[in-house]
Short mmCIF file of C-alpha atoms in Angstrom, two decimals:
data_model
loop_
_atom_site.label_atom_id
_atom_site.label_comp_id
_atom_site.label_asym_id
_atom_site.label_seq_id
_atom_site.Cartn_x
_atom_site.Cartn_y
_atom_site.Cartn_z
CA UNK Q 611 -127.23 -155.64 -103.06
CA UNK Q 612 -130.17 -157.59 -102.98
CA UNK Q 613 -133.54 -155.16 -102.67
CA UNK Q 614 -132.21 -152.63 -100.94
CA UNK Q 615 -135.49 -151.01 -100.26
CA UNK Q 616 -137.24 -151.17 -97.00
CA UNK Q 617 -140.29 -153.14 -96.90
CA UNK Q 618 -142.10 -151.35 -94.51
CA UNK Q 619 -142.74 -147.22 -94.21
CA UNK Q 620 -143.02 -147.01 -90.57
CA UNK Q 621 -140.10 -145.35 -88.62
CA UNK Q 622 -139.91 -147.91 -86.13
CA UNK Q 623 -139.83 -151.12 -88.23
CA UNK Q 624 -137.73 -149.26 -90.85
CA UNK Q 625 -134.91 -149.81 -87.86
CA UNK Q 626 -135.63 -152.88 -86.75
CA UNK Q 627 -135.56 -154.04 -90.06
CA UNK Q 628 -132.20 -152.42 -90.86
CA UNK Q 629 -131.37 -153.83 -87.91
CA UNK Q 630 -132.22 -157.66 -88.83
CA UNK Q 631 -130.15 -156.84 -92.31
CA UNK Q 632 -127.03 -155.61 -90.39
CA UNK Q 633 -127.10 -158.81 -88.09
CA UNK Q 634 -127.89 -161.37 -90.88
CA UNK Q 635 -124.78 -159.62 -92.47
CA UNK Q 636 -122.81 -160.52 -89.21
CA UNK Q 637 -123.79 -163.77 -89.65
CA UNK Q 638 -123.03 -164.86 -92.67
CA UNK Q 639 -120.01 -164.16 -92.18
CA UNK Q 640 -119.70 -166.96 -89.52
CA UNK Q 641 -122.13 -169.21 -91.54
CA UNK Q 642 -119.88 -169.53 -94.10
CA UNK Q 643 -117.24 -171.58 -91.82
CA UNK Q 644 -120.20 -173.07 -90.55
CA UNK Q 645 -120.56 -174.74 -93.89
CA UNK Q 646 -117.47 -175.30 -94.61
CA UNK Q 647 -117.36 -177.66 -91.89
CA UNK Q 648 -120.62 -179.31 -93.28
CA UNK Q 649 -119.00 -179.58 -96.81
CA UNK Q 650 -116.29 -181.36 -94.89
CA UNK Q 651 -113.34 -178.93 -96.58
CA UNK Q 652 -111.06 -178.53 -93.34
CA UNK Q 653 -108.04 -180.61 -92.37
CA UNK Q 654 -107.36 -180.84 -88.78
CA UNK Q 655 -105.08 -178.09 -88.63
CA UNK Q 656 -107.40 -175.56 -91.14
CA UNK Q 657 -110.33 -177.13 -89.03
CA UNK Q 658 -108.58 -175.71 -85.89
CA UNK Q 659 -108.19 -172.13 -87.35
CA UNK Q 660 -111.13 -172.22 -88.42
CA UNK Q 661 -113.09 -172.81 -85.67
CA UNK Q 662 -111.17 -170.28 -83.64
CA UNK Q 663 -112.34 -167.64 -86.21
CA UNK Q 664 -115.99 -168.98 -86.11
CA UNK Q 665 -115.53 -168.57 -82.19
CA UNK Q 666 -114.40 -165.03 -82.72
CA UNK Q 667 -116.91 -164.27 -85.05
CA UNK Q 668 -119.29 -165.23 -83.29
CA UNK Q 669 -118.28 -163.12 -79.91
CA UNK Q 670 -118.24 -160.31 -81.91
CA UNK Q 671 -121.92 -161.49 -83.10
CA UNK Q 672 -123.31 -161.41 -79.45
CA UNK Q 673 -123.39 -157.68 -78.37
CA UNK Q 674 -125.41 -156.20 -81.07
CA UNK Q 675 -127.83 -159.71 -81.06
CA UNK Q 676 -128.36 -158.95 -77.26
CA UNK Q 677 -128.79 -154.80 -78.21
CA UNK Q 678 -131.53 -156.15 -79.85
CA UNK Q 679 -133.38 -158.66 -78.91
CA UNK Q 680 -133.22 -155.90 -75.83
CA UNK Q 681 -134.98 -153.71 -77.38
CA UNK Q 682 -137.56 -155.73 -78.63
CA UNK Q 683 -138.56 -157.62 -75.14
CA UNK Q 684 -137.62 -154.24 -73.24
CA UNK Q 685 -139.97 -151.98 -75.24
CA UNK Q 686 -141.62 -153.72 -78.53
CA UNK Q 687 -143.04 -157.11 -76.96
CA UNK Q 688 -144.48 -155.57 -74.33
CA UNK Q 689 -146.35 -152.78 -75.92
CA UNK Q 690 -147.99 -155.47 -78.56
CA UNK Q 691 -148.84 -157.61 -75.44
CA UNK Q 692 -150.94 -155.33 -74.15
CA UNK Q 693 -153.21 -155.83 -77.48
CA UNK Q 694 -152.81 -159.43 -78.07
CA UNK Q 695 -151.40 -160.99 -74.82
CA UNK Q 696 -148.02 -162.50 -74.12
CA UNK Q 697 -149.40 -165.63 -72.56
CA UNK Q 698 -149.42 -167.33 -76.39
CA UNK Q 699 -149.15 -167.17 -79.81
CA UNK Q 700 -146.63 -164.90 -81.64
CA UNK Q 701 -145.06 -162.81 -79.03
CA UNK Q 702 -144.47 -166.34 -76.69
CA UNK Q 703 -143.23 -168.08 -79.67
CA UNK Q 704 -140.84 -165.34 -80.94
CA UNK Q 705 -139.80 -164.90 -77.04
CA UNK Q 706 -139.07 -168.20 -76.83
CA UNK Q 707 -137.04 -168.59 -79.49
CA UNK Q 708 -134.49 -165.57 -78.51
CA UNK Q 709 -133.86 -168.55 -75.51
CA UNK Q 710 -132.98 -170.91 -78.17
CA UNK Q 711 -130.77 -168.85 -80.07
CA UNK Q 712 -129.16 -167.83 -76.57
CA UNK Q 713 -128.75 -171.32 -75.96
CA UNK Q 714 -127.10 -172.60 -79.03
CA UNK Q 715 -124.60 -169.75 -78.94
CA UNK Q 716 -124.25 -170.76 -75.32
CA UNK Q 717 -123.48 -174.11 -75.83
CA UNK Q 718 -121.28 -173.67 -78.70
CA UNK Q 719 -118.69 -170.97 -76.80
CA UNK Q 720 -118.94 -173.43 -73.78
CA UNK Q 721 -117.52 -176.28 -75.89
CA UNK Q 722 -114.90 -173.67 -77.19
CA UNK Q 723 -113.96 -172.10 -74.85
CA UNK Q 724 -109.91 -173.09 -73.52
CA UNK Q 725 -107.43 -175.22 -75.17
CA UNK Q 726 -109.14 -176.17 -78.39
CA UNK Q 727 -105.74 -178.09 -79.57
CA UNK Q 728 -106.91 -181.61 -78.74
CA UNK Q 729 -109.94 -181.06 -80.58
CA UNK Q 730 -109.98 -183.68 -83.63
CA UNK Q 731 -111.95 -183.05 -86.30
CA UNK Q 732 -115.10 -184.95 -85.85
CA UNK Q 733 -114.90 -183.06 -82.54
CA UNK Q 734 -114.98 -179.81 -84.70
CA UNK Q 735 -117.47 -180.90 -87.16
CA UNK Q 736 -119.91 -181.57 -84.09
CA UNK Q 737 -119.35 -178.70 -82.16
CA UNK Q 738 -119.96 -176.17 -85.11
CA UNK Q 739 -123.71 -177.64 -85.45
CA UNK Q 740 -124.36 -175.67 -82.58
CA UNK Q 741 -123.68 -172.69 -84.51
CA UNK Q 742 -125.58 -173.64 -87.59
CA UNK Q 743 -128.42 -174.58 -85.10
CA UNK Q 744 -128.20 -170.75 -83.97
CA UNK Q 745 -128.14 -169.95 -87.48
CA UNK Q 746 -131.26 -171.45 -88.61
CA UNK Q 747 -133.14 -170.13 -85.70
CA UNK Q 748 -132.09 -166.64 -85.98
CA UNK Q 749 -133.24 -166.76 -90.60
CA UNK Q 750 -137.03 -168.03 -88.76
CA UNK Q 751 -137.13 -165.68 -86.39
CA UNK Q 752 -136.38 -162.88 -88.65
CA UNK Q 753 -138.48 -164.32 -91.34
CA UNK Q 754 -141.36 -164.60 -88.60
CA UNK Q 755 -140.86 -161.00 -86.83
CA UNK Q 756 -141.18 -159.33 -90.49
CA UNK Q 757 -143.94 -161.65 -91.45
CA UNK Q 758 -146.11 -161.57 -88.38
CA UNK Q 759 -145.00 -158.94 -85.22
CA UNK Q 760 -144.01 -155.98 -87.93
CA UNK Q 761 -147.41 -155.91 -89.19
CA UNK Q 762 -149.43 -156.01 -86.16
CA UNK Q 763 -146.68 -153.18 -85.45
CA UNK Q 764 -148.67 -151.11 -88.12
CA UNK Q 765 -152.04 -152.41 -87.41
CA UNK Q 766 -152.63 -153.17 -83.49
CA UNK Q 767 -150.42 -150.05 -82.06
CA UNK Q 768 -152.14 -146.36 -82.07
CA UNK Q 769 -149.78 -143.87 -84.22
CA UNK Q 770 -148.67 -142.26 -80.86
CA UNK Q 771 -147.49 -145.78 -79.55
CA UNK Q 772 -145.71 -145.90 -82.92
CA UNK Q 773 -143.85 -142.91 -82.57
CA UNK Q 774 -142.91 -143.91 -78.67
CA UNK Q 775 -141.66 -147.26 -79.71
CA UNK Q 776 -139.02 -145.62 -82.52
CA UNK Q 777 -137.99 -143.29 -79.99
CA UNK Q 778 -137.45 -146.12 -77.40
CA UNK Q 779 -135.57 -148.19 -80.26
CA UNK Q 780 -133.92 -145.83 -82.05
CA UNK Q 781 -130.56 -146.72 -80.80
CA UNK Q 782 -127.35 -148.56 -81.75
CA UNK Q 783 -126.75 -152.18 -81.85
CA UNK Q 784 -123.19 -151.56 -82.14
CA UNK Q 785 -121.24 -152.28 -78.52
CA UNK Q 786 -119.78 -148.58 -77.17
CA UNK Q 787 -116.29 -148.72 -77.59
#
């Protein structure tokens, strides 16, 4: 395992961090078909099982995404916006982009959704860039929330706030069975 150190000491970034590692996890396992596809490896017939996979992975993907990105805009965003506004810069952008990612998944489980069996495989190949889309967003948004929100975590919010956020996030991402 790659560093597996936490980067920052704070409580509350400690599992929001853990939390980013656990879903990147999640999706590489997806992103691998995802690749596959661009590498051009599948047949038609692998192509088809492999896209219903991808389509279950990525299902199984969506409930601890949505726990969250939750708990950031339920408790995190808006506790930073009340020291450095929501109206632009990095909690807008990083807002915005949990609509992209929402979107990309969207569109690729609409396209997926049903009888996949008349799908060729050019039909497969497009519909998976959806996916990769969602991907690529998600790796940025990550890299940008560690980068930019975590430390104005530790530098904007008063150690009380601190403490209030962990015990407002300090919850699993995991859906209750």
């Amino acid at each position: 395992m790659v560093n597996p150190g936490f980067t920052y000491s704070l409580p509350v970034l400690r599992v929001l961090e853990n939390e980013h590692r656990f879903l990147s996890h999640l999706m590489n396992e997806w992103h691998a078909i995802v690749l596959d596809f661009e590498k051009g490896i599948y047949s038609r017939e692998k192509g088809l099982d492999a896209l219903k996979q991808l389509r279950k992975l990525v299902i199984e993907f969506i409930d601890p995404l949505k726990n969250h990105t939750e708990k950031e805009e339920g408790y995190l965003f808006p506790m930073l916006s009340k020291y450095v506004g929501s109206e632009q810069g990095p909690i807008q952008a990083v807002q915005e982009e949990h609509e992209e990612i929402d979107a990309y998944i969207g569109h690729f489980l609409h396209h997926t959704r049903g009888d996949l069996s008349q799908f060729t495989l050019e039909m497969m190949e497009d519909v998976v860039k959806d996916a990769g889309e969602a991907f690529e967003v998600i790796m940025i948004h990550f890299v940008k929330e560690e980068n930019v929100v975590f430390p104005m975590v530790e530098s904007v919010l008063r150690a009380k706030e601190q403490d209030e956020l962990f015990e407002q996030i300090y919850t699993s991402i995991l859906p209750k069975s």
